[in-house]
Amino acid sequence: MPEVLESRIHAPTAARGLRYGVVLQRLGLVAFIVIVWWLLALRVPHYVLPGPARVWEALTLISDSGTLWQDLGITLGRVATGFVLATLIGLPLGIIFGASRRLGEFFEPIIPVMNTVSSAIWATFAIIWFGVSNATTVFVVFMTAMPLIITNVWQGTRTVNADFIELAHVLRMPAWKVMWKIYLPTILPYFFSGARLAFGFGWRVSLVAETLGSSSGVGYRLRQAADLIQTDQVFAWTLTLVVMMAILEMGILRPLENYLFRWKKEAEQ
Amino acid sequence: MNSAAAVATDTGAITVRGVSKWFGSGDGALQVLDNISLTIPSQSVVAIIGSSGCGKSTLLNIISGLVTPERGDVILNGVPAREFSDWRSISYMFQEDRLLPWRTALRNVEFSLEAGSMLRSERETRAREALKLVGLESFADAFPYQLSGGMRSRVALARSLVQEPCILLMDEPFSRLDALTRAQMHEELLRIQQLKKMTIVFVTHDVEEAVVLADNVVVMAPRPGRIREQVAITLPRPRDATEPVTAQQAHHLKSLI
């Protein structure tokens, strides 16, 4: 029996055949969508729904003129800044609210209130306070992402196993080591799902903020193209965003998550 | 206690003197232990049994220094618990294995050594030795979910042994294992106890376990917890729970509870 268990431990976790199947499925789905899009575009004027070929042309145009990469970089930079700030403040606050029952109970009502405030309202305030600048978008992303991170980390601190704390106590482990070796690993999966959610939301609200209070970035370009009824460019920008999110998700976030949480049962994942 | 030789012979010995413990305070205080006195010689194996609520786990926690008694003292290795500082020479094994799910078996064993400032390489070497001692060296890189209940229990035992304790305290450590695995763990434990010359004090509700393992059984009575009787087990080793003499001894102990 031990030999069997051992071979299972050293066996690769994901079956390779299954993975190729999934890739094939995804490619099929993309092909299906493109065909349906193309067929629909044949019947309507191009300023309502441009076809795949037209959008591709628009894409090469904005990519050649250089604004594509520049604007993507600007938007990504703003989202990342807002997100990092939200993490720097949200992570410690979540831990503090979780560790201190009194503080947690006192501040608890703020989180749902912050979550219900629309990003358009944050954007309006941001324009009043910061004008048309980078800070406007960063602020909106920050205000949207922070409550999500706090909530998740807070929830994570509630799941810290008292038995593990007692174990550390028996070993006379100092408090900071308990934080580092027991609290942090317990919270990490919760933080990660919160951060993921926050990043996705941040991305979406950043566009809203940019259409309202910015003179650069993808959101601004989207509005500009829409104002000039360059529907093909609107589609081109949208497509770029979708591809970028997919790359972030499948290329970075998911592999990182699989590595960090490899100790979880396969069934749970 | 005034000469070095006297201290050396005391290593692993435990004396409990007139210990009383209350939970809560004022008029509503509940007395859980009443005037407990107990001498546990070095390198002996002592079982504490009794019905639930008799304070046996509290007594173990007092010996481990996790709980302080209102009255009485505990003397460890010839040093009063108040002045005792070498807590790392005392290991505590819980009822549950308490393995950290995000660590491999090896890293779980290392956890016991991480309170201090030992070098990582040294920790790893010692953890590997401890895993070898419980026969799990080939599972060093397995995560807890990949191990069976018996294996997890062995890892927990290795984690208790890696600090090379002179005293091992156990709170119903094998109660969650099936009978066969439990018997294997008993053998394993006695083999290691002989090898490492440890004093073992354990709490159990399983009288057969007490008879198989212990040199001495302390029987406690409840409300408030006090010692009803101490029984020396002189049966030859190795003991088999299924043999008539062992069963008879267990039956006798059961009648005392």
XYZ file of C-alpha atoms in Angstrom:
526
model
C 0.000 0.000 0.000
C 2.766 2.512 0.772
C 4.240 1.974 -2.722
C 0.896 2.782 -4.308
C 0.566 5.947 -2.241
C 4.091 6.941 -3.093
C 3.570 6.594 -6.813
C 0.463 8.737 -6.474
C 2.404 11.454 -4.667
C 5.106 11.609 -7.301
C 2.706 11.388 -10.240
C 2.010 14.620 -12.169
C -1.248 16.127 -10.972
C -2.971 17.018 -14.253
C -3.477 14.542 -17.035
C -1.948 15.838 -20.238
C -4.569 14.421 -22.608
C -7.293 16.315 -20.791
C -5.423 19.605 -21.157
C -5.139 19.290 -24.956
C -8.848 18.554 -25.079
C -9.595 21.797 -23.249
C -7.360 23.831 -25.591
C -9.148 22.351 -28.585
C -12.521 23.195 -27.058
C -11.508 26.794 -26.432
C -10.237 27.221 -30.001
C -13.531 25.811 -31.265
C -15.455 28.330 -29.172
C -13.401 31.253 -30.533
C -13.952 30.051 -34.109
C -17.690 29.730 -33.474
C -17.955 33.285 -32.118
C -15.956 34.746 -35.030
C -18.182 32.976 -37.575
C -21.414 34.128 -35.914
C -19.999 37.672 -35.717
C -18.989 37.601 -39.382
C -22.431 36.347 -40.484
C -24.230 38.998 -38.440
C -21.938 41.757 -39.731
C -22.842 40.881 -43.311
C -26.415 42.059 -42.754
C -25.909 45.341 -40.846
C -24.124 48.603 -41.661
C -20.455 48.652 -40.587
C -20.932 51.591 -38.185
C -23.367 49.452 -36.194
C -21.472 46.169 -36.298
C -18.174 46.038 -38.173
C -17.049 42.625 -39.388
C -13.936 40.770 -38.186
C -11.842 41.910 -41.149
C -12.664 45.593 -40.609
C -11.876 45.367 -36.890
C -8.579 43.687 -37.697
C -7.732 46.614 -39.993
C -8.585 49.095 -37.243
C -6.435 47.089 -34.865
C -3.392 47.237 -37.141
C -4.035 50.944 -37.627
C -4.003 51.828 -33.925
C -1.158 49.427 -33.307
C 0.963 50.971 -36.111
C 0.231 54.539 -35.005
C 1.627 53.575 -31.598
C -1.258 54.620 -29.369
C -2.369 51.034 -28.760
C 0.599 49.972 -26.647
C 1.005 53.372 -25.079
C -2.630 53.596 -23.981
C -2.732 49.999 -22.799
C 0.404 50.682 -20.765
C -1.105 53.832 -19.267
C -4.350 52.097 -18.274
C -2.558 49.033 -16.923
C -0.223 51.291 -14.943
C -3.169 53.118 -13.337
C -5.000 49.891 -12.503
C -1.832 48.382 -11.032
C -1.115 51.490 -8.936
C -4.661 51.599 -7.530
C -4.554 47.875 -6.906
C -1.180 47.925 -5.139
C -2.331 50.820 -2.930
C -5.548 48.938 -2.123
C -3.491 45.877 -1.158
C -1.038 47.859 0.965
C -3.912 49.362 2.951
C -6.546 46.623 2.684
C -4.376 43.677 3.743
C -3.232 45.092 7.111
C -6.688 46.570 7.802
C -8.333 43.215 7.106
C -5.915 41.481 9.482
C -6.438 44.124 12.192
C -10.253 43.968 11.926
C -10.044 40.199 12.038
C -7.676 40.096 15.001
C -9.543 42.683 17.102
C -13.193 41.862 17.605
C -14.014 45.335 18.907
C -12.507 47.218 15.957
C -14.065 44.738 13.565
C -17.551 45.203 14.972
C -17.172 48.978 14.966
C -16.089 49.273 11.331
C -18.140 46.414 9.880
C -20.993 48.583 8.417
C -18.571 50.675 6.359
C -17.647 47.861 4.004
C -21.095 47.159 2.478
C -21.693 50.908 2.154
C -18.434 51.326 0.260
C -19.302 48.363 -1.915
C -22.666 49.816 -2.944
C -21.320 53.211 -3.977
C -21.176 53.172 -7.762
C -17.811 53.665 -9.421
C -19.399 56.529 -11.402
C -19.893 58.375 -8.094
C -16.264 57.766 -7.100
C -15.259 59.008 -10.544
C -17.325 62.185 -10.133
C -15.736 62.909 -6.782
C -12.313 62.103 -8.171
C -12.760 64.662 -10.976
C -13.785 67.299 -8.426
C -10.784 66.504 -6.217
C -8.065 65.549 -8.678
C -9.212 66.989 -12.028
C -8.267 65.282 -15.258
C -5.179 63.359 -14.131
C -3.767 59.929 -13.374
C -4.896 60.290 -9.766
C -8.565 60.216 -10.806
C -8.404 56.741 -12.279
C -6.078 55.461 -9.562
C -8.493 56.744 -6.897
C -11.510 55.044 -8.457
C -9.673 51.728 -8.784
C -8.452 52.063 -5.199
C -11.908 52.795 -3.776
C -13.406 49.832 -5.620
C -10.637 47.339 -4.889
C -9.950 48.130 -1.236
C -13.281 47.006 0.302
C -13.077 43.753 -1.653
C -9.607 43.022 -0.328
C -10.536 43.986 3.249
C -13.643 41.774 3.201
C -11.790 38.736 1.925
C -8.789 39.065 4.219
C -11.124 39.646 7.138
C -13.009 36.475 6.306
C -9.670 34.687 6.066
C -8.626 35.706 9.574
C -11.833 34.142 10.894
C -10.770 30.766 9.554
C -7.427 30.719 11.388
C -7.383 27.430 13.249
C -7.134 27.917 17.045
C -5.519 24.467 17.299
C -2.566 25.667 15.226
C -2.206 28.751 17.414
C -2.153 26.510 20.483
C 0.482 24.330 18.840
C 2.678 27.388 18.259
C 1.998 28.450 21.833
C 3.183 25.089 23.198
C 6.382 25.542 21.189
C 6.777 29.012 22.753
C 6.834 30.593 19.312
C 7.025 34.407 19.363
C 3.936 36.334 18.170
C 5.463 37.629 14.934
C 6.380 34.102 13.900
C 2.809 32.983 14.581
C 1.620 35.795 12.267
C 4.087 34.816 9.595
C 3.832 31.032 9.812
C 0.153 30.494 10.660
C -1.940 33.604 9.980
C -0.397 34.482 6.625
C -0.617 31.012 5.016
C -4.236 30.705 6.224
C -5.221 34.111 4.843
C -3.344 33.788 1.557
C -6.034 31.855 -0.389
C -8.668 34.374 0.761
C -6.451 37.304 -0.075
C -5.796 35.811 -3.460
C -9.449 35.413 -4.390
C -10.115 38.933 -3.090
C -7.221 40.356 -5.055
C -8.408 38.622 -8.184
C -11.870 40.033 -7.816
C -10.450 43.460 -7.006
C -8.191 43.409 -10.043
C -11.055 42.475 -12.347
C -13.310 45.166 -10.922
C -10.467 47.677 -10.993
C -9.970 47.036 -14.682
C -13.626 47.660 -15.437
C -14.028 50.789 -13.341
C -10.758 52.213 -14.636
C -12.383 52.469 -18.070
C -15.379 54.318 -16.611
C -13.017 56.680 -14.829
C -10.973 57.239 -17.964
C -13.967 58.035 -20.140
C -14.970 60.686 -17.605
C -11.754 62.151 -16.307
C -8.773 61.447 -18.471
C -7.083 62.495 -21.706
C -5.275 59.205 -22.274
C -5.691 55.497 -21.697
C -7.978 52.881 -23.194
C -11.156 54.358 -21.682
C -10.445 57.743 -23.228
C -9.731 56.166 -26.627
C -12.967 54.205 -26.431
C -14.987 57.357 -25.851
C -13.119 59.212 -28.568
C -13.796 56.436 -31.088
C -17.451 56.296 -30.049
C -17.822 60.085 -30.414
C -16.452 59.873 -33.956
C -18.634 56.813 -34.646
C -15.513 54.743 -35.413
C -17.239 51.568 -34.343
C -14.457 49.400 -35.752
C -11.971 51.099 -33.408
C -14.290 50.616 -30.434
C -14.317 46.929 -31.272
C -10.564 46.882 -31.721
C -9.987 48.370 -28.254
C -12.473 45.974 -26.689
C -10.782 43.027 -28.322
C -7.382 44.089 -27.023
C -8.762 44.342 -23.501
C -10.342 40.898 -23.639
C -7.112 39.357 -24.916
C -5.093 41.138 -22.240
C -7.359 39.946 -19.438
C -7.200 36.400 -20.767
C -3.391 36.530 -20.834
C -3.245 37.887 -17.273
C -5.676 35.257 -16.057
C -4.310 32.190 -17.796
C -0.675 33.198 -18.081
C -0.070 34.642 -14.614
C -2.854 34.352 -12.074
C -3.938 30.767 -12.576
C -0.443 29.200 -12.687
C 0.541 31.248 -9.640
C -2.548 30.088 -7.779
C -1.956 26.465 -8.744
C 1.585 26.674 -7.437
C 0.795 28.522 -4.197
C -2.128 26.304 -3.270
C -0.778 22.965 -4.457
C -1.263 21.674 -0.907
C -5.033 21.704 -1.352
C -6.831 18.582 -2.401
C -7.383 18.317 -6.143
C -11.093 17.908 -5.443
C -11.263 21.338 -3.861
C -9.601 23.152 -6.750
C 19.723 19.562 43.636
C 22.858 21.254 44.921
C 25.267 19.186 42.867
C 25.488 18.751 39.117
C 25.118 14.981 39.456
C 21.821 15.311 41.291
C 20.438 17.574 38.559
C 21.552 15.159 35.857
C 19.665 12.250 37.383
C 16.605 14.451 37.654
C 16.417 14.965 33.881
C 12.977 13.877 32.782
C 11.577 13.572 36.300
C 8.325 15.332 37.177
C 7.016 16.123 40.648
C 3.551 17.576 41.187
C 3.046 18.880 44.720
C -0.335 19.833 46.184
C -1.731 21.251 42.930
C -5.248 22.742 42.974
C -6.911 24.514 40.066
C -10.117 26.519 39.724
C -11.754 27.756 36.533
C -13.476 31.107 36.794
C -13.269 33.325 39.843
C -15.258 34.394 42.892
C -18.226 32.361 44.138
C -18.903 30.870 40.709
C -15.418 29.373 40.483
C -15.361 25.706 39.614
C -12.697 23.576 41.210
C -11.258 21.203 38.637
C -8.261 19.823 40.536
C -7.989 19.244 44.244
C -4.629 18.778 45.937
C -2.902 16.594 43.358
C 0.464 15.153 44.328
C 2.343 12.888 41.999
C 5.903 11.729 41.453
C 6.917 10.581 38.017
C 10.391 9.045 37.865
C 12.717 9.745 34.975
C 12.266 7.513 31.898
C 9.015 6.003 33.090
C 5.733 5.824 31.198
C 2.724 7.074 33.118
C -0.911 6.967 32.046
C -3.588 9.214 33.501
C -7.078 7.770 33.218
C -10.470 8.712 34.599
C -13.990 9.550 33.536
C -14.551 12.667 31.484
C -14.469 15.891 33.461
C -11.996 14.568 36.016
C -9.421 17.185 35.018
C -6.881 14.809 33.500
C -6.204 17.038 30.508
C -5.945 20.059 32.812
C -3.334 18.220 34.856
C -1.359 17.531 31.686
C -1.647 21.190 30.670
C -0.367 22.232 34.090
C 2.664 19.969 33.716
C 3.300 21.439 30.260
C 3.192 24.977 31.662
C 0.224 25.950 29.441
C -1.964 26.402 32.518
C -0.816 27.722 35.894
C -2.332 26.241 39.036
C -3.743 28.448 41.825
C -2.065 26.315 44.457
C 0.890 23.933 44.530
C 3.980 23.524 42.363
C 5.304 21.470 39.545
C 8.969 20.539 39.531
C 10.494 19.620 36.178
C 13.987 18.111 35.883
C 14.503 19.179 39.501
C 13.644 22.825 38.722
C 10.405 24.493 39.902
C 8.148 25.297 36.900
C 8.228 29.023 37.730
C 11.986 29.134 37.183
C 11.972 26.542 34.430
C 13.127 27.860 31.072
C 14.023 24.825 29.021
C 10.477 24.326 27.690
C 11.828 22.982 24.420
C 12.932 19.837 26.248
C 9.238 19.123 26.834
C 7.086 18.032 23.910
C 3.330 18.023 23.725
C 1.368 15.788 21.407
C -2.283 16.663 20.848
C -5.320 14.514 20.288
C -5.507 15.718 16.680
C -2.419 15.571 14.530
C -2.585 19.347 13.859
C -0.436 19.140 10.751
C -0.311 22.418 8.850
C -2.001 21.549 5.536
C 0.170 23.933 3.509
C 3.408 22.279 4.603
C 4.948 19.012 3.490
C 5.591 16.280 6.072
C 9.211 17.394 6.377
C 8.324 21.061 6.833
C 5.685 20.112 9.403
C 8.301 18.294 11.447
C 10.620 21.295 11.111
C 7.906 23.515 12.574
C 8.854 22.354 16.093
C 12.335 23.767 15.638
C 11.263 27.127 14.214
C 10.557 28.900 17.487
C 14.273 29.363 18.037
C 16.987 30.548 15.694
C 18.257 27.234 14.378
C 19.714 27.269 10.854
C 17.483 25.956 8.115
C 19.973 23.279 7.022
C 20.298 21.983 10.580
C 16.514 21.939 10.978
C 16.119 19.959 7.809
C 18.738 17.388 8.793
C 17.101 16.835 12.158
C 13.601 16.690 10.689
C 14.736 14.044 8.195
C 16.182 11.993 11.049
C 12.926 12.266 12.995
C 10.906 11.159 9.954
C 13.271 8.220 9.541
C 12.710 7.300 13.182
C 8.969 6.904 12.524
C 9.578 5.166 9.180
C 8.357 7.931 6.892
C 11.584 9.143 5.289
C 10.241 8.486 1.790
C 7.184 10.669 2.431
C 9.111 13.809 3.329
C 7.674 15.768 0.394
C 4.062 14.618 0.765
C 1.397 17.074 1.844
C -0.866 16.033 4.741
C -3.876 15.372 2.503
C -1.842 12.744 0.684
C -1.174 10.757 3.886
C -3.309 8.186 5.690
C -4.464 8.751 9.287
C -1.718 6.517 10.678
C 0.944 8.291 8.628
C -0.294 11.701 9.747
C -0.084 10.509 13.337
C 3.489 9.400 12.729
C 4.378 12.798 11.315
C 2.881 14.411 14.438
C 4.977 12.030 16.555
C 8.083 12.943 14.559
C 7.270 16.618 15.117
C 7.163 15.958 18.884
C 10.408 13.987 18.802
C 12.484 16.299 16.620
C 13.220 18.634 19.530
C 14.749 15.622 21.340
C 12.588 16.089 24.410
C 13.337 14.450 27.740
C 9.626 14.593 28.566
C 6.836 13.761 26.124
C 3.293 14.715 27.147
C 0.403 13.286 25.132
C -3.304 14.075 25.275
C -5.201 11.066 23.891
C -2.812 11.035 20.954
C -3.976 7.873 19.208
C -7.684 7.968 20.016
C -8.639 8.794 16.443
C -6.818 5.861 14.879
C -8.263 2.446 14.097
C -7.320 -0.414 16.453
C -4.654 -1.902 14.191
C -2.882 1.382 13.487
C -3.122 2.297 17.153
C -1.362 -0.968 18.142
C 1.389 -0.172 15.611
C 1.794 3.306 17.050
C 2.081 1.826 20.569
C 4.931 -0.435 19.490
C 6.606 2.433 17.699
C 6.287 4.716 20.699
C 7.773 2.193 23.166
C 10.656 1.430 20.802
C 11.473 5.146 20.527
C 11.033 5.677 24.259
C 13.640 2.965 24.921
C 15.952 4.463 22.333
C 15.664 8.088 23.431
C 15.279 7.498 27.191
C 12.235 9.762 27.513
C 9.705 10.164 30.263
C 6.199 9.840 28.831
C 3.021 11.078 30.495
C -0.193 10.548 28.592
C -3.895 11.011 29.125
C -6.232 8.371 27.754
C -9.776 7.098 28.122
C -8.715 3.738 26.749
C -7.694 1.448 29.657
C -6.201 -1.165 27.330
C -3.908 1.505 25.941
C -2.887 2.425 29.505
C -2.115 -1.192 30.368
C -0.122 -1.844 27.206
C 2.017 1.276 27.490
C 2.368 2.379 31.093
C 4.615 1.472 34.023
C 2.236 3.352 36.254
C -1.426 4.257 35.891
C -2.900 7.201 37.758
C -6.650 6.810 38.214
C -8.506 10.071 38.775
C -11.955 10.774 40.201
C -14.138 13.677 39.064
C -15.684 16.824 40.619
C -13.275 18.030 41.798
C -10.495 16.117 40.050
C -8.382 14.143 42.487
C -6.235 11.016 42.479
C -8.202 7.945 43.430
C -5.455 5.415 43.064
C -2.075 4.726 41.509
C -1.556 1.304 39.999
C 1.832 -0.085 38.996
C 1.701 -2.307 35.921
C 4.369 -4.986 36.244
C 3.363 -7.202 33.321
C 6.325 -8.271 31.163
C 6.865 -6.419 27.876
C 5.961 -6.526 25.066
C 2.335 -6.563 26.173
C -0.514 -7.645 23.978
C -3.941 -6.165 24.612
C -5.603 -9.435 23.580
C -3.823 -11.613 26.176
C -5.874 -12.687 29.224
C -3.514 -11.162 31.831
C -3.589 -7.808 30.080
C -7.359 -7.928 29.739
C -7.643 -8.804 33.414
C -5.504 -5.847 34.419
C -7.592 -3.584 32.186
C -10.747 -4.931 33.753
C -9.391 -4.153 37.208
C -8.579 -0.572 36.158
C -12.048 -0.124 34.672
C -13.590 -1.080 38.018
C -11.600 1.728 39.661
C -12.855 4.500 37.380
